[in-house]
Amino acid sequence: MADSDIATPAVVHRADYAPPAFLIETVALEFDLASERTRVRNTMRVRRNPHAVHAARFDLMGEQIQFVSATLDGKPHTAVHVHESGLSIDQVPDAFELTLESLCHPAENTTLSGLYVSGGHFFTQCEAEGFRRITYFLDRPDVMSTYTVTLRADKAAYPVLLSNGNLLEEGDLPDGRHFARWDDPFRKPSYLFALVAGKLECIEERVKSASGKEKLLQVWVEPHDLDKTRHAMDSLIHSIRWDEARYGLELDLDRFMIVAVSDFTMGAMENKGLNIFSSRYLLANPETATDTDFANIEAVVGHEYFHNWTGNRVTCRDWFQLSLKEGLTKFRDQEFSADMAAGDEANASADAARATKRIANVRTLQQAQFAEAAGPMAHPVRPESYVEINNFYTTTVYNNGAEVVRMYQTLFGRDGFRKGMDLYFKRHDGQAVTCDDFRHAMSDANGRDLAQFERWYSQAGTPRVAVKTAYDAAQRSYRVTLTQSYGESLAAARETQKGPLLMPFSIGLIGKDGKDLPLRLEGEASAAPGTTRVLELTEATQTFTFVDVAEQPLPSLLRDFSAPVIVEYDYTTEELAFLLAHDSDPFNRWDAGQRLITRELLSLAQHAAEGTALSLDDSVVDAFGRVLADESLSPSFRELVLMLPSEGYLAEQMAESNPAAIHTARQYVRKRFAAALKNAWLAAYEQNRTPGAYEATAKAIGHRALKNLALSYLAELDDPSDAIRLARAQYDAANNMTDREAALSALLSAATTRGDAIAEPVLADFYKRYETEPLVIDKWFALLARQRGSASRPTIDMVRNLSSHPAFTLKNPNRVYALIFTFCAANPAQFHAADGSGYAFWAEQVIALDALNPAVAARLARSLEMWHRFTPTLREKMRAALEQVAARVKSRAVREIVEKALG
Ligand code: TRP
Ligand code: ZN
């Protein structure tokens, strides 16, 4: 662990930003790679920054590295002071060349930050502050330099030597060693540096960019994974084409490489020209990867590629600006995935496919980001302070950041947004800038003052918009009054609030026949085209009056989720059912169903907590049954509507979270849907089979999703024999992982219902079949950790056993995510067992991970951060577990989380 990582937490404040005293123009790195001890020679051309205050010393960051020597302008330099977080050099001129030599220890590095070994290969991860673990440097994003990199290593063990940019030269050296020299012509911050060395192989393609230049594309993996690279390559080619077509942005390097690594903390990393991916976001073929995996890979390949412009060519001035690149790039990857799902044709099914992607994105926001915004880690899209920057790669920065970017597009249209993007690149290419710079580009390109819009970046918490409506039959007018506030948010969020937001609020009005009414606002000469209007809310309370409204309408509010807020409107159950049946906006149609069933689920949970009888009105079941049977709707849309909100989300909506009561309620509704709609589920199962070769088209994916949802409902029946019969046949006949995994999952669920061992042989077969495919074994661990369990067979017993399974290791984040995170974050009813057994397990794992990989440990630590919102008995047990962890952990990352949680 890094010295500075165990130091007392020092809070970094956005307001304290100061430009660097020195700039580093060029960097020449030489690596003598060896797993025990790697020697790094770093030659920098340095000059004073004319725009900074004069500093007497040149201070460089360094962590977990051993200083060897310093040479200044060709002479040994001794005025060097090495300390725990770097070194200081005295007596430096205004411009000079400095060479520093140091050692690092890749094989010992379990943090997966800096230079480390995975599967016998070398990899680096430098974002956010990993470069200082490789060499002494001004490791901050506003120091941009050009790099040349020489890699030397044993040729037999490390035949492939990769770094950023273009390959200049390679050749043999004495003693069985060889070298490669790389040059990256683009200035970049240190967090975008990367090297990879090992026994890897690639598939490659040559493509021509829009301006006709030839580009070499490579996907590098271990040789046995070459059969899982095609989808990543296709996704890369699609990403290149999409960025050209949608934003006029071309690939700037002659060569673009992506590499898979088994041990990786996050999803993937956008190092210039050398993207590095967690294997699960790169490797896929139909046999080993599900439809969800295929979709995730497309999104992540796109995301990292799009960073080449939004992140790399224009980067962040400091880490508080993280959403400048992450929110924007997340928005871009969401739009890319939506366009890919829609295909080339513009028609109704393309719109439906796009809506499906939008719903999935919003679901993530509502289920994860809204919770974050209501807890102790609540922060604005542009945070004001942090202890450990790694803790701020959050759903707020990414997903809410993407929503903030999307609002510019909603306000200005696609063309206006494009103008803003063009101006942003024109002004800032090659610079390290701020979220304000982006907003100014959007503002200037569209001739619109966006000062008020800044609040989206600086206010924490989730805004609420309360809606009141009044129809005046005599005047034929309809008044819609919108009131924005933050409700009763946490003090931490309240402190950041400065006033009302500028908010695009999209609305439609629906008539008795279910059709949209024309829209004309007071003062307008005639109804505007289209039946959706984007109202611009700027005041705390504002009334919009529609005129010429022939009948009392039903409002369809916040269509397409035009702003990341919670809408409060007193719909009756019948009105929600009506919207679910008729709203022309697919997002709101889905949302109406979610509101309807959430309301029922919360009331059922209340009954379950009080021990009173549960019941659900037939009219509610029928409203969902009609969607299930409506063949004019796409299967993927129907699947989204019929998938109930997660237990975690529901527990979050209770005054006091009670996971056991939520589980009882949700299982009750699942069983009720299963029994009442049994024939419809069986029919859906049959109608959505996808015979023949596996296809990853949006259509085939939708069929499999609905068919497998049907199977999962059928497995909830008291007599699940149909599900068992179908699942066994599906498991055996499957030609793809989506179907095989879903079949196994249904069998596990039926086995829990029946309290027998029916799934055991299939579970064993699954393990044996995929023993040599780590990503599939991860699925096996996750399926077991997600089990419903029962009083006599609590899931914790199984999870504890699995944590000493020979295939389990805390050193591999994917495996930790599969077993530990699935149990602690995706199985709330079992994790929050009344005896506190889940919390004891959690505490052990956080403490163990803290010593290996603080970034992963800190993410796991967040599973208890909402402790104060739970029922009293759970709350006390959770706090005790948090205190136990707080007393034992050493890393800055975990300390920040548990200390914020304890308050
Ligand atoms: N920038 C990366 C992305 O957008 C995120 C990332 C990858 C990261 N590895 C990391 C962030 C390590 C912090 C630490 O996808
Ligand atoms: Zn990113």
GROMACS .gro file of C-alpha atoms in nm, residues 188-486:
model
  299
  188LYS     CA    1  -0.135   1.420  -2.322
  189PRO     CA    2  -0.165   1.420  -1.944
  190SER     CA    3   0.017   1.141  -1.759
  191TYR     CA    4  -0.305   0.957  -1.673
  192LEU     CA    5  -0.332   0.856  -2.041
  193PHE     CA    6   0.007   0.684  -2.052
  194ALA     CA    7   0.000   0.306  -2.097
  195LEU     CA    8   0.222   0.011  -2.167
  196VAL     CA    9   0.143  -0.356  -2.221
  197ALA     CA   10   0.397  -0.636  -2.250
  198GLY     CA   11   0.335  -1.008  -2.275
  199LYS     CA   12   0.250  -1.314  -2.475
  200LEU     CA   13  -0.049  -1.171  -2.651
  201GLU     CA   14  -0.192  -1.210  -2.999
  202CYS     CA   15  -0.422  -0.989  -3.199
  203ILE     CA   16  -0.677  -0.975  -3.472
  204GLU     CA   17  -0.638  -0.674  -3.695
  205GLU     CA   18  -0.823  -0.478  -3.960
  206ARG     CA   19  -0.728  -0.192  -4.184
  207VAL     CA   20  -0.995   0.069  -4.237
  208LYS     CA   21  -1.003   0.405  -4.415
  209SER     CA   22  -1.110   0.707  -4.214
  210ALA     CA   23  -1.351   0.965  -4.353
  211SER     CA   24  -1.068   1.167  -4.507
  212GLY     CA   25  -0.924   0.856  -4.671
  213LYS     CA   26  -0.631   0.781  -4.438
  214GLU     CA   27  -0.556   0.418  -4.364
  215LYS     CA   28  -0.582   0.310  -4.000
  216LEU     CA   29  -0.460  -0.012  -3.840
  217LEU     CA   30  -0.696  -0.150  -3.576
  218GLN     CA   31  -0.590  -0.427  -3.339
  219VAL     CA   32  -0.756  -0.623  -3.059
  220TRP     CA   33  -0.495  -0.790  -2.834
  221VAL     CA   34  -0.574  -1.087  -2.610
  222GLU     CA   35  -0.422  -1.409  -2.476
  223PRO     CA   36  -0.403  -1.660  -2.765
  224HIS     CA   37  -0.686  -1.883  -2.635
  225ASP     CA   38  -0.921  -1.583  -2.639
  226LEU     CA   39  -0.877  -1.493  -3.007
  227ASP     CA   40  -1.216  -1.653  -3.075
  228LYS     CA   41  -1.379  -1.387  -2.855
  229THR     CA   42  -1.251  -1.071  -3.022
  230ARG     CA   43  -1.476  -1.026  -3.326
  231HIS     CA   44  -1.750  -0.836  -3.147
  232ALA     CA   45  -1.507  -0.588  -2.991
  233MET     CA   46  -1.347  -0.526  -3.333
  234ASP     CA   47  -1.688  -0.473  -3.494
  235SER     CA   48  -1.785  -0.241  -3.211
  236LEU     CA   49  -1.465  -0.041  -3.263
  237ILE     CA   50  -1.529  -0.004  -3.635
  238HIS     CA   51  -1.887   0.104  -3.567
  239SER     CA   52  -1.765   0.355  -3.310
  240ILE     CA   53  -1.520   0.508  -3.556
  241ARG     CA   54  -1.789   0.541  -3.821
  242TRP     CA   55  -2.041   0.683  -3.574
  243ASP     CA   56  -1.810   0.956  -3.442
  244GLU     CA   57  -1.732   1.060  -3.798
  245ALA     CA   58  -2.096   1.070  -3.900
  246ARG     CA   59  -2.249   1.225  -3.592
  247TYR     CA   60  -1.975   1.466  -3.483
  248GLY     CA   61  -1.731   1.486  -3.773
  249LEU     CA   62  -1.458   1.350  -3.544
  250GLU     CA   63  -1.191   1.130  -3.701
  251LEU     CA   64  -0.941   0.892  -3.551
  252ASP     CA   65  -0.620   1.095  -3.529
  253LEU     CA   66  -0.360   0.816  -3.494
  254ASP     CA   67  -0.248   0.571  -3.764
  255ARG     CA   68  -0.292   0.284  -3.524
  256PHE     CA   69  -0.551   0.208  -3.257
  257MET     CA   70  -0.515  -0.084  -3.020
  258ILE     CA   71  -0.740  -0.235  -2.756
  259VAL     CA   72  -0.618  -0.494  -2.508
  260ALA     CA   73  -0.796  -0.729  -2.268
  261VAL     CA   74  -0.672  -0.783  -1.912
  262SER     CA   75  -0.814  -1.024  -1.652
  263ASP     CA   76  -0.734  -0.815  -1.346
  264PHE     CA   77  -0.882  -0.467  -1.368
  265THR     CA   78  -1.067  -0.253  -1.117
  266MET     CA   79  -1.295  -0.057  -1.349
  267GLY     CA   80  -1.455  -0.129  -1.687
  268ALA     CA   81  -1.190  -0.004  -1.927
  269MET     CA   82  -0.942   0.278  -1.980
  270GLU     CA   83  -0.903   0.523  -2.268
  271ASN     CA   84  -0.518   0.546  -2.280
  272LYS     CA   85  -0.420   0.727  -2.598
  273GLY     CA   86  -0.422   0.477  -2.886
  274LEU     CA   87  -0.393   0.185  -2.641
  275ASN     CA   88  -0.724   0.126  -2.465
  276ILE     CA   89  -0.710  -0.137  -2.191
  277PHE     CA   90  -1.024  -0.333  -2.107
  278SER     CA   91  -1.134  -0.554  -1.826
  279SER     CA   92  -1.174  -0.888  -2.007
  280ARG     CA   93  -1.547  -0.893  -1.934
  281TYR     CA   94  -1.597  -0.578  -2.142
  282LEU     CA   95  -1.406  -0.712  -2.439
  283LEU     CA   96  -1.423  -1.092  -2.476
  284ALA     CA   97  -1.740  -1.239  -2.618
  285ASN     CA   98  -1.872  -1.511  -2.836
  286PRO     CA   99  -2.225  -1.652  -2.829
  287GLU     CA  100  -2.116  -1.957  -2.633
  288THR     CA  101  -1.964  -1.761  -2.342
  289ALA     CA  102  -2.130  -1.418  -2.340
  290THR     CA  103  -2.490  -1.309  -2.291
  291ASP     CA  104  -2.682  -1.052  -2.492
  292THR     CA  105  -2.622  -0.810  -2.205
  293ASP     CA  106  -2.248  -0.876  -2.229
  294PHE     CA  107  -2.256  -0.806  -2.603
  295ALA     CA  108  -2.441  -0.480  -2.543
  296ASN     CA  109  -2.204  -0.378  -2.262
  297ILE     CA  110  -1.902  -0.446  -2.481
  298GLU     CA  111  -2.040  -0.233  -2.763
  299ALA     CA  112  -2.109   0.048  -2.515
  300VAL     CA  113  -1.770   0.032  -2.343
  301VAL     CA  114  -1.570  -0.001  -2.665
  302GLY     CA  115  -1.761   0.303  -2.789
  303HIS     CA  116  -1.711   0.488  -2.462
  304GLU     CA  117  -1.334   0.445  -2.457
  305TYR     CA  118  -1.303   0.524  -2.827
  306PHE     CA  119  -1.513   0.840  -2.791
  307HIS     CA  120  -1.280   0.955  -2.513
  308ASN     CA  121  -1.016   1.004  -2.780
  309TRP     CA  122  -1.180   1.339  -2.846
  310THR     CA  123  -1.381   1.398  -2.530
  311GLY     CA  124  -1.115   1.336  -2.268
  312ASN     CA  125  -0.790   1.299  -2.456
  313ARG     CA  126  -0.771   1.573  -2.722
  314VAL     CA  127  -0.959   1.797  -2.479
  315THR     CA  128  -0.891   1.687  -2.122
  316CYS     CA  129  -0.974   1.798  -1.766
  317ARG     CA  130  -0.795   2.081  -1.592
  318ASP     CA  131  -0.829   1.904  -1.257
  319TRP     CA  132  -1.017   1.599  -1.125
  320PHE     CA  133  -1.313   1.806  -1.009
  321GLN     CA  134  -1.388   1.844  -1.379
  322LEU     CA  135  -1.412   1.466  -1.423
  323SER     CA  136  -1.767   1.483  -1.556
  324LEU     CA  137  -1.642   1.709  -1.836
  325LYS     CA  138  -1.507   1.393  -1.994
  326GLU     CA  139  -1.709   1.121  -1.823
  327GLY     CA  140  -2.058   1.270  -1.839
  328LEU     CA  141  -2.004   1.382  -2.196
  329THR     CA  142  -1.854   1.051  -2.305
  330LYS     CA  143  -2.126   0.852  -2.127
  331PHE     CA  144  -2.385   1.061  -2.313
  332ARG     CA  145  -2.202   0.987  -2.638
  333ASP     CA  146  -2.191   0.614  -2.573
  334GLN     CA  147  -2.562   0.612  -2.483
  335GLU     CA  148  -2.647   0.785  -2.811
  336PHE     CA  149  -2.420   0.548  -3.000
  337SER     CA  150  -2.586   0.239  -2.849
  338ALA     CA  151  -2.930   0.382  -2.923
  339ASP     CA  152  -2.835   0.451  -3.286
  340MET     CA  153  -2.686   0.105  -3.321
  341ALA     CA  154  -3.002  -0.057  -3.183
  342ALA     CA  155  -3.217   0.154  -3.415
  343GLY     CA  156  -3.025   0.048  -3.726
  344ASP     CA  157  -3.013   0.242  -4.048
  345GLU     CA  158  -3.379   0.281  -4.120
  346ALA     CA  159  -3.592   0.554  -3.967
  347ASN     CA  160  -3.921   0.389  -3.876
  348ALA     CA  161  -4.140   0.300  -3.580
  349SER     CA  162  -3.938  -0.004  -3.481
  350ALA     CA  163  -3.619   0.205  -3.484
  351ASP     CA  164  -3.786   0.451  -3.247
  352ALA     CA  165  -3.895   0.164  -3.024
  353ALA     CA  166  -3.543   0.023  -3.014
  354ARG     CA  167  -3.405   0.365  -2.927
  355ALA     CA  168  -3.666   0.404  -2.650
  356THR     CA  169  -3.565   0.069  -2.505
  357LYS     CA  170  -3.209   0.194  -2.464
  358ARG     CA  171  -3.332   0.518  -2.312
  359ILE     CA  172  -3.545   0.330  -2.059
  360ALA     CA  173  -3.253   0.111  -1.958
  361ASN     CA  174  -3.032   0.418  -1.906
  362VAL     CA  175  -3.293   0.595  -1.695
  363ARG     CA  176  -3.356   0.281  -1.493
  364THR     CA  177  -2.986   0.280  -1.399
  365LEU     CA  178  -3.004   0.645  -1.304
  366GLN     CA  179  -3.315   0.605  -1.091
  367GLN     CA  180  -3.197   0.290  -0.920
  368ALA     CA  181  -2.835   0.381  -0.855
  369GLN     CA  182  -2.781   0.755  -0.889
  370PHE     CA  183  -3.094   0.867  -0.704
  371ALA     CA  184  -2.984   0.652  -0.410
  372GLU     CA  185  -2.633   0.794  -0.418
  373ALA     CA  186  -2.779   1.146  -0.422
  374ALA     CA  187  -2.980   1.066  -0.108
  375GLY     CA  188  -2.690   0.921   0.092
  376PRO     CA  189  -2.370   1.032   0.263
  377MET     CA  190  -2.172   1.030  -0.063
  378ALA     CA  191  -2.412   1.278  -0.227
  379HIS     CA  192  -2.214   1.524  -0.438
  380PRO     CA  193  -2.270   1.754  -0.733
  381VAL     CA  194  -2.177   1.648  -1.088
  382ARG     CA  195  -1.872   1.867  -1.027
  383PRO     CA  196  -1.772   1.786  -0.669
  384GLU     CA  197  -1.634   2.055  -0.436
  385SER     CA  198  -1.393   1.833  -0.243
  386TYR     CA  199  -1.261   1.481  -0.214
  387VAL     CA  200  -1.031   1.274  -0.001
  388GLU     CA  201  -0.965   1.000  -0.258
  389ILE     CA  202  -1.039   1.083  -0.621
  390ASN     CA  203  -1.095   0.715  -0.704
  391ASN     CA  204  -1.411   0.735  -0.491
  392PHE     CA  205  -1.556   0.996  -0.727
  393TYR     CA  206  -1.586   0.782  -1.038
  394THR     CA  207  -1.950   0.766  -0.940
  395THR     CA  208  -2.287   0.720  -1.098
  396THR     CA  209  -2.346   1.091  -1.028
  397VAL     CA  210  -2.040   1.198  -1.229
  398TYR     CA  211  -2.110   0.949  -1.510
  399ASN     CA  212  -2.486   0.900  -1.535
  400ASN     CA  213  -2.615   1.226  -1.398
  401GLY     CA  214  -2.334   1.399  -1.586
  402ALA     CA  215  -2.468   1.236  -1.903
  403GLU     CA  216  -2.817   1.364  -1.826
  404VAL     CA  217  -2.684   1.716  -1.782
  405VAL     CA  218  -2.516   1.694  -2.123
  406ARG     CA  219  -2.834   1.551  -2.272
  407MET     CA  220  -3.027   1.856  -2.153
  408TYR     CA  221  -2.820   2.082  -2.380
  409GLN     CA  222  -2.931   1.863  -2.669
  410THR     CA  223  -3.292   1.875  -2.551
  411LEU     CA  224  -3.276   2.254  -2.527
  412PHE     CA  225  -3.093   2.322  -2.855
  413GLY     CA  226  -3.179   2.019  -3.066
  414ARG     CA  227  -2.923   1.788  -3.224
  415ASP     CA  228  -2.800   2.059  -3.459
  416GLY     CA  229  -2.756   2.315  -3.185
  417PHE     CA  230  -2.575   2.059  -2.974
  418ARG     CA  231  -2.344   1.980  -3.266
  419LYS     CA  232  -2.265   2.350  -3.307
  420GLY     CA  233  -2.171   2.364  -2.941
  421MET     CA  234  -1.947   2.060  -2.978
  422ASP     CA  235  -1.777   2.207  -3.285
  423LEU     CA  236  -1.705   2.529  -3.099
  424TYR     CA  237  -1.578   2.337  -2.796
  425PHE     CA  238  -1.318   2.157  -3.010
  426LYS     CA  239  -1.231   2.470  -3.205
  427ARG     CA  240  -1.155   2.655  -2.884
  428HIS     CA  241  -1.004   2.386  -2.669
  429ASP     CA  242  -0.832   2.120  -2.879
  430GLY     CA  243  -0.509   2.030  -2.701
  431GLN     CA  244  -0.611   2.194  -2.374
  432ALA     CA  245  -0.704   2.091  -2.020
  433VAL     CA  246  -1.030   2.269  -1.944
  434THR     CA  247  -1.332   2.292  -1.714
  435CYS     CA  248  -1.704   2.213  -1.716
  436ASP     CA  249  -1.759   2.589  -1.744
  437ASP     CA  250  -1.564   2.595  -2.071
  438PHE     CA  251  -1.797   2.332  -2.213
  439ARG     CA  252  -2.106   2.521  -2.100
  440HIS     CA  253  -1.970   2.843  -2.249
  441ALA     CA  254  -1.915   2.673  -2.584
  442MET     CA  255  -2.277   2.550  -2.581
  443SER     CA  256  -2.396   2.893  -2.474
  444ASP     CA  257  -2.197   3.090  -2.735
  445ALA     CA  258  -2.273   2.852  -3.022
  446ASN     CA  259  -2.645   2.880  -2.954
  447GLY     CA  260  -2.663   3.244  -2.848
  448ARG     CA  261  -2.819   3.159  -2.515
  449ASP     CA  262  -2.721   3.272  -2.166
  450LEU     CA  263  -2.662   2.956  -1.964
  451ALA     CA  264  -2.551   3.111  -1.634
  452GLN     CA  265  -2.845   2.953  -1.452
  453PHE     CA  266  -2.768   2.616  -1.606
  454GLU     CA  267  -2.444   2.611  -1.405
  455ARG     CA  268  -2.644   2.499  -1.101
  456TRP     CA  269  -2.679   2.153  -1.255
  457TYR     CA  270  -2.305   2.119  -1.194
  458SER     CA  271  -2.294   2.259  -0.844
  459GLN     CA  272  -2.606   2.135  -0.664
  460ALA     CA  273  -2.621   1.792  -0.500
  461GLY     CA  274  -2.933   1.583  -0.447
  462THR     CA  275  -3.221   1.501  -0.681
  463PRO     CA  276  -3.455   1.788  -0.771
  464ARG     CA  277  -3.827   1.729  -0.743
  465VAL     CA  278  -4.089   1.887  -0.964
  466ALA     CA  279  -4.436   1.898  -0.815
  467VAL     CA  280  -4.708   1.934  -1.078
  468LYS     CA  281  -5.054   2.083  -1.031
  469THR     CA  282  -5.305   2.100  -1.315
  470ALA     CA  283  -5.640   2.271  -1.365
  471TYR     CA  284  -5.878   2.237  -1.659
  472ASP     CA  285  -6.124   2.517  -1.728
  473ALA     CA  286  -6.398   2.373  -1.948
  474ALA     CA  287  -6.557   2.710  -2.019
  475GLN     CA  288  -6.225   2.869  -2.124
  476ARG     CA  289  -6.103   2.545  -2.284
  477SER     CA  290  -5.774   2.609  -2.109
  478TYR     CA  291  -5.542   2.383  -1.914
  479ARG     CA  292  -5.304   2.524  -1.657
  480VAL     CA  293  -4.993   2.332  -1.561
  481THR     CA  294  -4.804   2.462  -1.259
  482LEU     CA  295  -4.455   2.331  -1.200
  483THR     CA  296  -4.278   2.381  -0.867
  484GLN     CA  297  -3.918   2.275  -0.827
  485SER     CA  298  -3.745   2.197  -0.498
  486TYR     CA  299  -3.512   1.947  -0.339
   0.00000   0.00000   0.00000
